[in-house]
Amino acid sequence: MDATWPNDARDLRAVRDDVAQRLLLAGIADAEVDADLLIGHVLGLGRGEVQARMVLGGGLGEADAAALESLVARRAAREPLQHLTGRAAFRSLELEVGPGVFVPRPETEQVAQHAIDALRAVADPEPRAVDLGTGTGAIALAMATEVPHARVWAVEKSPAAFRWARANVRRIGAANLELVFGDLADALTQLDGTVSVVISNPPYIPDDALPRDPEVRLHDPEAALYGGADGLDVVRDVSRTGHRLLRPGGLLVIEHGEQQSAAIGALLAADGWRAVAHHRDLTGRDRATTALR
């Protein structure tokens, strides 16, 4: 795309198709979606509004074209889309994201559903839930907003990630959510034995494994990715903390890599968990394990 064109009537569809082609050549699978979202970010429009403007024959001015060119070049270099727009969608939420925090993934939305369903099923008028290693606050905010009668605690020890979580909690305004700065290994002892649901999307990549996607490998914080030699160091902490926090019959939900189900199942069984079950994501890959206290 020649962003120096001073033509205020440049065809928006031609711009979008050009951007999508560049992103596709850069190896980005959802190139058309990213093209729409980048254009929408520049123009202050949602994706549907961008598509409507293309149908109506809208144009792109010189200043907007220059701003778009800068963003497209960065996206083609595999900088995460969410870092460029400052936003990430998660279930019904729009979260603020950026450098220093793990960008929430679509597959985690389905993992969160296990916790939300369990929380809704609790007979207590004010059931308690805990998100260990909350990052942006995505899972905790989903629980707090979708189960508004629940009380939710979210724990995070990374100062950078905590700042993003705090910004999201303040902006979304979940009064039933308490954000706690601290290590999940020894967090929230005052809640021991009273919690109905504990969920975590911990770092689970083995230290010697490299994520395939450059967006993850180069831009997500290492502390949110790597979990020791076998990837399960933090999972072990989650198991112990969850066992301490949950009341009898309470549910533990852990997100993990597709090849880790057996190892995590054995770990949880050794820690005294019951009814260990594995769950696949929409692509058919093992993505989560649940267990009962």
PDB file of C-alpha atoms in Angstrom:
ATOM      1  CA  MET A   1       0.000   0.000   0.000  1.00  0.00           C
ATOM      2  CA  ASP A   2       1.364   3.413  -0.945  1.00  0.00           C
ATOM      3  CA  ALA A   3       0.473   5.415   2.136  1.00  0.00           C
ATOM      4  CA  THR A   4       1.755   8.643   0.544  1.00  0.00           C
ATOM      5  CA  TRP A   5      -1.221   8.874  -1.779  1.00  0.00           C
ATOM      6  CA  PRO A   6      -2.955  12.216  -1.000  1.00  0.00           C
ATOM      7  CA  ASN A   7      -6.234  10.983  -2.496  1.00  0.00           C
ATOM      8  CA  ASP A   8      -8.990  11.544   0.077  1.00  0.00           C
ATOM      9  CA  ALA A   9     -11.303   9.332  -1.948  1.00  0.00           C
ATOM     10  CA  ARG A  10      -9.070   6.262  -2.074  1.00  0.00           C
ATOM     11  CA  ASP A  11     -11.280   3.191  -2.184  1.00  0.00           C
ATOM     12  CA  LEU A  12     -11.486   1.570   1.236  1.00  0.00           C
ATOM     13  CA  ARG A  13     -12.069  -1.917  -0.147  1.00  0.00           C
ATOM     14  CA  ALA A  14      -8.897  -1.687  -2.244  1.00  0.00           C
ATOM     15  CA  VAL A  15      -6.966  -0.606   0.851  1.00  0.00           C
ATOM     16  CA  ARG A  16      -8.404  -3.441   2.902  1.00  0.00           C
ATOM     17  CA  ASP A  17      -7.668  -6.059   0.253  1.00  0.00           C
ATOM     18  CA  ASP A  18      -4.097  -4.785  -0.075  1.00  0.00           C
ATOM     19  CA  VAL A  19      -3.566  -4.869   3.688  1.00  0.00           C
ATOM     20  CA  ALA A  20      -5.017  -8.385   3.936  1.00  0.00           C
ATOM     21  CA  GLN A  21      -2.718  -9.612   1.169  1.00  0.00           C
ATOM     22  CA  ARG A  22       0.353  -8.167   2.880  1.00  0.00           C
ATOM     23  CA  LEU A  23      -0.571  -9.764   6.178  1.00  0.00           C
ATOM     24  CA  LEU A  24      -1.287 -13.104   4.529  1.00  0.00           C
ATOM     25  CA  LEU A  25       2.156 -13.053   2.906  1.00  0.00           C
ATOM     26  CA  ALA A  26       3.621 -12.346   6.355  1.00  0.00           C
ATOM     27  CA  GLY A  27       2.153 -15.634   7.595  1.00  0.00           C
ATOM     28  CA  ILE A  28      -0.882 -14.290   9.461  1.00  0.00           C
ATOM     29  CA  ALA A  29      -3.730 -16.781   9.176  1.00  0.00           C
ATOM     30  CA  ASP A  30      -6.604 -14.394   9.943  1.00  0.00           C
ATOM     31  CA  ALA A  31      -5.293 -11.706   7.620  1.00  0.00           C
ATOM     32  CA  GLU A  32      -8.693 -10.357   6.564  1.00  0.00           C
ATOM     33  CA  VAL A  33      -9.893 -10.070  10.149  1.00  0.00           C
ATOM     34  CA  ASP A  34      -6.697  -8.285  11.170  1.00  0.00           C
ATOM     35  CA  ALA A  35      -6.976  -5.945   8.180  1.00  0.00           C
ATOM     36  CA  ASP A  36     -10.522  -4.974   9.151  1.00  0.00           C
ATOM     37  CA  LEU A  37      -9.543  -4.443  12.787  1.00  0.00           C
ATOM     38  CA  LEU A  38      -6.504  -2.322  11.949  1.00  0.00           C
ATOM     39  CA  ILE A  39      -8.548  -0.136   9.610  1.00  0.00           C
ATOM     40  CA  GLY A  40     -11.263   0.093  12.242  1.00  0.00           C
ATOM     41  CA  HIS A  41      -8.708   1.121  14.852  1.00  0.00           C
ATOM     42  CA  VAL A  42      -7.461   3.955  12.627  1.00  0.00           C
ATOM     43  CA  LEU A  43     -10.965   5.132  11.726  1.00  0.00           C
ATOM     44  CA  GLY A  44     -12.530   4.591  15.159  1.00  0.00           C
ATOM     45  CA  LEU A  45     -14.963   1.997  13.766  1.00  0.00           C
ATOM     46  CA  GLY A  46     -15.979  -1.532  14.689  1.00  0.00           C
ATOM     47  CA  ARG A  47     -15.357  -4.342  12.231  1.00  0.00           C
ATOM     48  CA  GLY A  48     -18.962  -4.385  11.071  1.00  0.00           C
ATOM     49  CA  GLU A  49     -18.833  -0.640  10.468  1.00  0.00           C
ATOM     50  CA  VAL A  50     -15.673  -1.035   8.382  1.00  0.00           C
ATOM     51  CA  GLN A  51     -17.391  -3.658   6.244  1.00  0.00           C
ATOM     52  CA  ALA A  52     -20.467  -1.462   5.851  1.00  0.00           C
ATOM     53  CA  ARG A  53     -18.324   1.468   4.768  1.00  0.00           C
ATOM     54  CA  MET A  54     -16.632  -0.743   2.165  1.00  0.00           C
ATOM     55  CA  VAL A  55     -20.039  -1.690   0.742  1.00  0.00           C
ATOM     56  CA  LEU A  56     -20.989   1.984   0.565  1.00  0.00           C
ATOM     57  CA  GLY A  57     -17.774   2.861  -1.263  1.00  0.00           C
ATOM     58  CA  GLY A  58     -15.996   4.736   1.508  1.00  0.00           C
ATOM     59  CA  GLY A  59     -12.536   6.221   1.114  1.00  0.00           C
ATOM     60  CA  LEU A  60      -9.387   6.656   3.186  1.00  0.00           C
ATOM     61  CA  GLY A  61      -7.627   9.978   3.576  1.00  0.00           C
ATOM     62  CA  GLU A  62      -3.903  10.647   3.514  1.00  0.00           C
ATOM     63  CA  ALA A  63      -3.394  10.950   7.283  1.00  0.00           C
ATOM     64  CA  ASP A  64      -5.374   7.791   7.989  1.00  0.00           C
ATOM     65  CA  ALA A  65      -3.507   5.932   5.245  1.00  0.00           C
ATOM     66  CA  ALA A  66      -0.172   6.905   6.791  1.00  0.00           C
ATOM     67  CA  ALA A  67      -1.293   5.795  10.251  1.00  0.00           C
ATOM     68  CA  LEU A  68      -2.543   2.520   8.821  1.00  0.00           C
ATOM     69  CA  GLU A  69       0.708   1.901   6.952  1.00  0.00           C
ATOM     70  CA  SER A  70       2.679   2.140  10.193  1.00  0.00           C
ATOM     71  CA  LEU A  71       0.390  -0.347  11.920  1.00  0.00           C
ATOM     72  CA  VAL A  72       0.416  -2.771   8.992  1.00  0.00           C
ATOM     73  CA  ALA A  73       4.217  -2.782   8.894  1.00  0.00           C
ATOM     74  CA  ARG A  74       4.341  -3.619  12.599  1.00  0.00           C
ATOM     75  CA  ARG A  75       1.707  -6.335  12.271  1.00  0.00           C
ATOM     76  CA  ALA A  76       3.521  -7.853   9.291  1.00  0.00           C
ATOM     77  CA  ALA A  77       6.589  -8.037  11.542  1.00  0.00           C
ATOM     78  CA  ARG A  78       4.355 -10.164  13.847  1.00  0.00           C
ATOM     79  CA  GLU A  79       3.761  -7.648  16.602  1.00  0.00           C
ATOM     80  CA  PRO A  80       0.489  -8.802  18.226  1.00  0.00           C
ATOM     81  CA  LEU A  81      -2.628  -7.182  16.862  1.00  0.00           C
ATOM     82  CA  GLN A  82      -3.786  -6.538  20.420  1.00  0.00           C
ATOM     83  CA  HIS A  83      -0.623  -4.544  21.183  1.00  0.00           C
ATOM     84  CA  LEU A  84      -1.343  -2.342  18.176  1.00  0.00           C
ATOM     85  CA  THR A  85      -4.970  -1.683  19.051  1.00  0.00           C
ATOM     86  CA  GLY A  86      -4.522  -1.826  22.842  1.00  0.00           C
ATOM     87  CA  ARG A  87      -7.565  -4.060  23.113  1.00  0.00           C
ATOM     88  CA  ALA A  88      -8.374  -7.774  23.304  1.00  0.00           C
ATOM     89  CA  ALA A  89     -11.815  -9.349  23.182  1.00  0.00           C
ATOM     90  CA  PHE A  90     -12.601 -12.023  25.767  1.00  0.00           C
ATOM     91  CA  ARG A  91     -16.118 -13.456  25.889  1.00  0.00           C
ATOM     92  CA  SER A  92     -18.348 -10.370  26.316  1.00  0.00           C
ATOM     93  CA  LEU A  93     -15.494  -8.179  27.539  1.00  0.00           C
ATOM     94  CA  GLU A  94     -13.096  -5.767  25.880  1.00  0.00           C
ATOM     95  CA  LEU A  95      -9.820  -5.731  27.802  1.00  0.00           C
ATOM     96  CA  GLU A  96      -6.898  -3.348  27.762  1.00  0.00           C
ATOM     97  CA  VAL A  97      -3.669  -5.162  26.874  1.00  0.00           C
ATOM     98  CA  GLY A  98      -0.101  -4.349  25.911  1.00  0.00           C
ATOM     99  CA  PRO A  99       3.540  -5.201  26.584  1.00  0.00           C
ATOM    100  CA  GLY A 100       4.126  -6.972  29.887  1.00  0.00           C
ATOM    101  CA  VAL A 101       0.947  -9.043  30.018  1.00  0.00           C
ATOM    102  CA  PHE A 102      -0.161 -12.276  28.367  1.00  0.00           C
ATOM    103  CA  VAL A 103      -2.739 -11.637  25.648  1.00  0.00           C
ATOM    104  CA  PRO A 104      -5.858 -13.736  26.392  1.00  0.00           C
ATOM    105  CA  ARG A 105      -6.637 -16.386  23.781  1.00  0.00           C
ATOM    106  CA  PRO A 106      -9.979 -17.543  22.339  1.00  0.00           C
ATOM    107  CA  GLU A 107      -9.432 -21.088  23.635  1.00  0.00           C
ATOM    108  CA  THR A 108      -9.342 -19.749  27.200  1.00  0.00           C
ATOM    109  CA  GLU A 109     -12.909 -18.508  26.779  1.00  0.00           C
ATOM    110  CA  GLN A 110     -14.058 -22.134  26.653  1.00  0.00           C
ATOM    111  CA  VAL A 111     -11.889 -23.053  29.643  1.00  0.00           C
ATOM    112  CA  ALA A 112     -13.491 -20.232  31.621  1.00  0.00           C
ATOM    113  CA  GLN A 113     -16.910 -21.683  30.809  1.00  0.00           C
ATOM    114  CA  HIS A 114     -16.199 -24.681  33.062  1.00  0.00           C
ATOM    115  CA  ALA A 115     -15.660 -22.341  36.005  1.00  0.00           C
ATOM    116  CA  ILE A 116     -18.636 -20.140  35.177  1.00  0.00           C
ATOM    117  CA  ASP A 117     -20.993 -23.110  34.853  1.00  0.00           C
ATOM    118  CA  ALA A 118     -19.793 -24.544  38.166  1.00  0.00           C
ATOM    119  CA  LEU A 119     -20.120 -21.195  39.910  1.00  0.00           C
ATOM    120  CA  ARG A 120     -23.678 -20.744  38.644  1.00  0.00           C
ATOM    121  CA  ALA A 121     -24.580 -24.202  39.946  1.00  0.00           C
ATOM    122  CA  VAL A 122     -23.493 -23.485  43.532  1.00  0.00           C
ATOM    123  CA  ALA A 123     -26.480 -23.142  45.839  1.00  0.00           C
ATOM    124  CA  ASP A 124     -24.875 -20.475  48.039  1.00  0.00           C
ATOM    125  CA  PRO A 125     -26.241 -16.930  47.616  1.00  0.00           C
ATOM    126  CA  GLU A 126     -22.666 -15.616  47.369  1.00  0.00           C
ATOM    127  CA  PRO A 127     -20.340 -18.359  46.064  1.00  0.00           C
ATOM    128  CA  ARG A 128     -16.620 -17.700  46.051  1.00  0.00           C
ATOM    129  CA  ALA A 129     -14.212 -18.118  43.131  1.00  0.00           C
ATOM    130  CA  VAL A 130     -10.479 -17.535  42.727  1.00  0.00           C
ATOM    131  CA  ASP A 131      -8.417 -16.954  39.575  1.00  0.00           C
ATOM    132  CA  LEU A 132      -4.766 -17.800  40.203  1.00  0.00           C
ATOM    133  CA  GLY A 133      -2.352 -15.885  37.958  1.00  0.00           C
ATOM    134  CA  THR A 134      -4.954 -13.566  36.479  1.00  0.00           C
ATOM    135  CA  GLY A 135      -2.808 -11.640  33.962  1.00  0.00           C
ATOM    136  CA  THR A 136      -5.154  -9.131  32.300  1.00  0.00           C
ATOM    137  CA  GLY A 137      -7.922 -10.190  34.677  1.00  0.00           C
ATOM    138  CA  ALA A 138      -9.789 -11.852  31.796  1.00  0.00           C
ATOM    139  CA  ILE A 139     -11.037 -15.010  33.531  1.00  0.00           C
ATOM    140  CA  ALA A 140     -11.763 -13.315  36.855  1.00  0.00           C
ATOM    141  CA  LEU A 141     -13.702 -10.515  35.155  1.00  0.00           C
ATOM    142  CA  ALA A 142     -15.684 -13.026  33.105  1.00  0.00           C
ATOM    143  CA  MET A 143     -16.681 -14.854  36.279  1.00  0.00           C
ATOM    144  CA  ALA A 144     -17.484 -11.638  38.131  1.00  0.00           C
ATOM    145  CA  THR A 145     -19.609 -10.143  35.358  1.00  0.00           C
ATOM    146  CA  GLU A 146     -21.359 -13.329  34.223  1.00  0.00           C
ATOM    147  CA  VAL A 147     -22.071 -14.552  37.766  1.00  0.00           C
ATOM    148  CA  PRO A 148     -22.734 -11.206  39.468  1.00  0.00           C
ATOM    149  CA  HIS A 149     -23.880 -12.730  42.760  1.00  0.00           C
ATOM    150  CA  ALA A 150     -20.483 -14.415  43.210  1.00  0.00           C
ATOM    151  CA  ARG A 151     -17.444 -12.996  44.974  1.00  0.00           C
ATOM    152  CA  VAL A 152     -14.271 -13.335  42.959  1.00  0.00           C
ATOM    153  CA  TRP A 153     -10.615 -12.946  43.904  1.00  0.00           C
ATOM    154  CA  ALA A 154      -7.858 -12.565  41.296  1.00  0.00           C
ATOM    155  CA  VAL A 155      -4.183 -13.088  42.170  1.00  0.00           C
ATOM    156  CA  GLU A 156      -1.206 -11.804  40.163  1.00  0.00           C
ATOM    157  CA  LYS A 157       2.469 -11.386  41.115  1.00  0.00           C
ATOM    158  CA  SER A 158       3.896  -9.685  38.019  1.00  0.00           C
ATOM    159  CA  PRO A 159       3.929  -5.896  38.577  1.00  0.00           C
ATOM    160  CA  ALA A 160       3.479  -5.254  34.853  1.00  0.00           C
ATOM    161  CA  ALA A 161       0.565  -7.668  34.492  1.00  0.00           C
ATOM    162  CA  PHE A 162      -0.993  -6.421  37.724  1.00  0.00           C
ATOM    163  CA  ARG A 163      -1.151  -2.900  36.289  1.00  0.00           C
ATOM    164  CA  TRP A 164      -3.084  -4.153  33.274  1.00  0.00           C
ATOM    165  CA  ALA A 165      -5.441  -6.186  35.480  1.00  0.00           C
ATOM    166  CA  ARG A 166      -6.062  -3.198  37.745  1.00  0.00           C
ATOM    167  CA  ALA A 167      -6.846  -1.001  34.732  1.00  0.00           C
ATOM    168  CA  ASN A 168      -9.336  -3.558  33.431  1.00  0.00           C
ATOM    169  CA  VAL A 169     -11.027  -4.056  36.790  1.00  0.00           C
ATOM    170  CA  ARG A 170     -11.420  -0.305  37.214  1.00  0.00           C
ATOM    171  CA  ARG A 171     -12.702   0.265  33.691  1.00  0.00           C
ATOM    172  CA  ILE A 172     -15.179  -2.628  33.689  1.00  0.00           C
ATOM    173  CA  GLY A 173     -16.230  -1.835  37.230  1.00  0.00           C
ATOM    174  CA  ALA A 174     -16.749  -5.283  38.756  1.00  0.00           C
ATOM    175  CA  ALA A 175     -17.487  -4.412  42.384  1.00  0.00           C
ATOM    176  CA  ASN A 176     -17.621  -8.113  43.318  1.00  0.00           C
ATOM    177  CA  LEU A 177     -13.992  -8.697  42.269  1.00  0.00           C
ATOM    178  CA  GLU A 178     -10.989  -8.200  44.531  1.00  0.00           C
ATOM    179  CA  LEU A 179      -7.580  -7.986  42.873  1.00  0.00           C
ATOM    180  CA  VAL A 180      -4.660  -9.209  44.991  1.00  0.00           C
ATOM    181  CA  PHE A 181      -0.962  -8.624  44.317  1.00  0.00           C
ATOM    182  CA  GLY A 182       0.939 -11.714  45.424  1.00  0.00           C
ATOM    183  CA  ASP A 183       2.277 -15.171  44.681  1.00  0.00           C
ATOM    184  CA  LEU A 184      -0.403 -17.761  43.970  1.00  0.00           C
ATOM    185  CA  ALA A 185       1.612 -20.354  45.913  1.00  0.00           C
ATOM    186  CA  ASP A 186       0.679 -18.798  49.265  1.00  0.00           C
ATOM    187  CA  ALA A 187      -2.191 -16.458  48.417  1.00  0.00           C
ATOM    188  CA  LEU A 188      -5.485 -15.899  50.208  1.00  0.00           C
ATOM    189  CA  THR A 189      -4.976 -18.059  53.281  1.00  0.00           C
ATOM    190  CA  GLN A 190      -7.958 -16.278  54.854  1.00  0.00           C
ATOM    191  CA  LEU A 191     -10.192 -18.080  52.330  1.00  0.00           C
ATOM    192  CA  ASP A 192      -8.931 -21.599  53.056  1.00  0.00           C
ATOM    193  CA  GLY A 193     -11.702 -24.173  52.799  1.00  0.00           C
ATOM    194  CA  THR A 194     -14.405 -21.703  51.696  1.00  0.00           C
ATOM    195  CA  VAL A 195     -14.026 -21.363  47.921  1.00  0.00           C
ATOM    196  CA  SER A 196     -16.307 -23.119  45.413  1.00  0.00           C
ATOM    197  CA  VAL A 197     -14.251 -22.702  42.216  1.00  0.00           C
ATOM    198  CA  VAL A 198     -10.526 -22.212  41.604  1.00  0.00           C
ATOM    199  CA  ILE A 199      -9.300 -21.653  38.058  1.00  0.00           C
ATOM    200  CA  SER A 200      -5.890 -20.970  36.569  1.00  0.00           C
ATOM    201  CA  ASN A 201      -4.272 -20.513  33.185  1.00  0.00           C
ATOM    202  CA  PRO A 202      -0.699 -20.886  34.461  1.00  0.00           C
ATOM    203  CA  PRO A 203       2.555 -20.819  32.493  1.00  0.00           C
ATOM    204  CA  TYR A 204       2.910 -24.383  31.191  1.00  0.00           C
ATOM    205  CA  ILE A 205       5.432 -24.397  28.338  1.00  0.00           C
ATOM    206  CA  PRO A 206       8.581 -26.437  29.155  1.00  0.00           C
ATOM    207  CA  ASP A 207      11.661 -24.247  29.434  1.00  0.00           C
ATOM    208  CA  ASP A 208      13.359 -25.825  26.402  1.00  0.00           C
ATOM    209  CA  ALA A 209      10.313 -25.526  24.108  1.00  0.00           C
ATOM    210  CA  LEU A 210       9.757 -22.537  21.826  1.00  0.00           C
ATOM    211  CA  PRO A 211       6.232 -21.357  20.979  1.00  0.00           C
ATOM    212  CA  ARG A 212       5.488 -21.592  17.268  1.00  0.00           C
ATOM    213  CA  ASP A 213       3.967 -18.144  16.841  1.00  0.00           C
ATOM    214  CA  PRO A 214       6.316 -15.132  16.840  1.00  0.00           C
ATOM    215  CA  GLU A 215       3.600 -13.086  18.543  1.00  0.00           C
ATOM    216  CA  VAL A 216       3.876 -15.391  21.559  1.00  0.00           C
ATOM    217  CA  ARG A 217       7.597 -16.147  21.421  1.00  0.00           C
ATOM    218  CA  LEU A 218       8.724 -12.535  21.009  1.00  0.00           C
ATOM    219  CA  HIS A 219       6.055 -10.504  22.765  1.00  0.00           C
ATOM    220  CA  ASP A 220       4.307 -12.404  25.570  1.00  0.00           C
ATOM    221  CA  PRO A 221       6.189 -12.156  28.892  1.00  0.00           C
ATOM    222  CA  GLU A 222       8.348 -15.197  29.630  1.00  0.00           C
ATOM    223  CA  ALA A 223       6.951 -15.482  33.156  1.00  0.00           C
ATOM    224  CA  ALA A 224       3.513 -16.121  31.647  1.00  0.00           C
ATOM    225  CA  LEU A 225       4.780 -18.784  29.248  1.00  0.00           C
ATOM    226  CA  TYR A 226       7.424 -21.050  30.786  1.00  0.00           C
ATOM    227  CA  GLY A 227       6.765 -23.428  33.665  1.00  0.00           C
ATOM    228  CA  GLY A 228      10.039 -25.194  34.387  1.00  0.00           C
ATOM    229  CA  ALA A 229      11.690 -28.260  32.902  1.00  0.00           C
ATOM    230  CA  ASP A 230       8.426 -30.134  32.314  1.00  0.00           C
ATOM    231  CA  GLY A 231       6.217 -27.046  32.197  1.00  0.00           C
ATOM    232  CA  LEU A 232       4.358 -28.044  35.368  1.00  0.00           C
ATOM    233  CA  ASP A 233       6.127 -26.151  38.150  1.00  0.00           C
ATOM    234  CA  VAL A 234       3.335 -23.591  38.537  1.00  0.00           C
ATOM    235  CA  VAL A 235       0.678 -26.249  37.967  1.00  0.00           C
ATOM    236  CA  ARG A 236       2.014 -27.991  41.079  1.00  0.00           C
ATOM    237  CA  ASP A 237       1.557 -24.758  43.043  1.00  0.00           C
ATOM    238  CA  VAL A 238      -1.950 -24.353  41.629  1.00  0.00           C
ATOM    239  CA  SER A 239      -2.823 -27.895  42.737  1.00  0.00           C
ATOM    240  CA  ARG A 240      -1.605 -27.303  46.286  1.00  0.00           C
ATOM    241  CA  THR A 241      -3.170 -23.856  46.606  1.00  0.00           C
ATOM    242  CA  GLY A 242      -6.440 -24.988  45.061  1.00  0.00           C
ATOM    243  CA  HIS A 243      -6.639 -27.930  47.444  1.00  0.00           C
ATOM    244  CA  ARG A 244      -6.138 -25.542  50.350  1.00  0.00           C
ATOM    245  CA  LEU A 245      -8.676 -22.956  49.169  1.00  0.00           C
ATOM    246  CA  LEU A 246     -11.526 -25.159  48.006  1.00  0.00           C
ATOM    247  CA  ARG A 247     -14.201 -26.546  50.226  1.00  0.00           C
ATOM    248  CA  PRO A 248     -15.139 -30.240  49.845  1.00  0.00           C
ATOM    249  CA  GLY A 249     -16.772 -30.727  46.460  1.00  0.00           C
ATOM    250  CA  GLY A 250     -15.246 -27.554  45.062  1.00  0.00           C
ATOM    251  CA  LEU A 251     -14.001 -27.502  41.460  1.00  0.00           C
ATOM    252  CA  LEU A 252     -10.476 -26.920  40.175  1.00  0.00           C
ATOM    253  CA  VAL A 253     -10.002 -25.864  36.520  1.00  0.00           C
ATOM    254  CA  ILE A 254      -6.536 -25.734  34.912  1.00  0.00           C
ATOM    255  CA  GLU A 255      -5.707 -24.769  31.349  1.00  0.00           C
ATOM    256  CA  HIS A 256      -2.689 -26.546  29.837  1.00  0.00           C
ATOM    257  CA  GLY A 257      -0.960 -27.750  26.689  1.00  0.00           C
ATOM    258  CA  GLU A 258      -2.464 -30.467  24.527  1.00  0.00           C
ATOM    259  CA  GLN A 259       0.155 -33.085  25.524  1.00  0.00           C
ATOM    260  CA  GLN A 260       0.013 -32.519  29.292  1.00  0.00           C
ATOM    261  CA  SER A 261      -3.279 -34.123  30.287  1.00  0.00           C
ATOM    262  CA  ALA A 262      -1.812 -37.417  31.497  1.00  0.00           C
ATOM    263  CA  ALA A 263       0.951 -35.780  33.531  1.00  0.00           C
ATOM    264  CA  ILE A 264      -1.447 -33.299  35.116  1.00  0.00           C
ATOM    265  CA  GLY A 265      -3.978 -36.028  35.836  1.00  0.00           C
ATOM    266  CA  ALA A 266      -1.303 -38.050  37.655  1.00  0.00           C
ATOM    267  CA  LEU A 267      -0.146 -34.971  39.553  1.00  0.00           C
ATOM    268  CA  LEU A 268      -3.667 -34.147  40.721  1.00  0.00           C
ATOM    269  CA  ALA A 269      -4.415 -37.733  41.715  1.00  0.00           C
ATOM    270  CA  ALA A 270      -1.236 -37.811  43.811  1.00  0.00           C
ATOM    271  CA  ASP A 271      -2.359 -34.594  45.532  1.00  0.00           C
ATOM    272  CA  GLY A 272      -5.663 -36.181  46.542  1.00  0.00           C
ATOM    273  CA  TRP A 273      -8.040 -34.732  43.935  1.00  0.00           C
ATOM    274  CA  ARG A 274     -11.133 -36.673  42.856  1.00  0.00           C
ATOM    275  CA  ALA A 275     -13.015 -37.042  39.557  1.00  0.00           C
ATOM    276  CA  VAL A 276     -10.139 -35.814  37.392  1.00  0.00           C
ATOM    277  CA  ALA A 277     -11.423 -35.124  33.854  1.00  0.00           C
ATOM    278  CA  HIS A 278      -9.850 -33.756  30.677  1.00  0.00           C
ATOM    279  CA  HIS A 279     -11.573 -31.431  28.226  1.00  0.00           C
ATOM    280  CA  ARG A 280     -10.874 -30.640  24.580  1.00  0.00           C
ATOM    281  CA  ASP A 281     -11.063 -27.265  22.885  1.00  0.00           C
ATOM    282  CA  LEU A 282     -12.970 -26.536  19.673  1.00  0.00           C
ATOM    283  CA  THR A 283     -10.057 -27.859  17.605  1.00  0.00           C
ATOM    284  CA  GLY A 284     -10.200 -31.245  19.360  1.00  0.00           C
ATOM    285  CA  ARG A 285      -7.016 -30.700  21.387  1.00  0.00           C
ATOM    286  CA  ASP A 286      -6.836 -31.380  25.128  1.00  0.00           C
ATOM    287  CA  ARG A 287      -6.962 -27.919  26.683  1.00  0.00           C
ATOM    288  CA  ALA A 288      -8.190 -28.150  30.287  1.00  0.00           C
ATOM    289  CA  THR A 289      -8.342 -30.515  33.246  1.00  0.00           C
ATOM    290  CA  THR A 290     -10.899 -30.333  36.037  1.00  0.00           C
ATOM    291  CA  ALA A 291     -10.991 -32.058  39.384  1.00  0.00           C
ATOM    292  CA  LEU A 292     -13.042 -32.067  42.580  1.00  0.00           C
ATOM    293  CA  ARG A 293     -11.729 -31.367  46.066  1.00  0.00           C
TER     294      ARG A 293
END
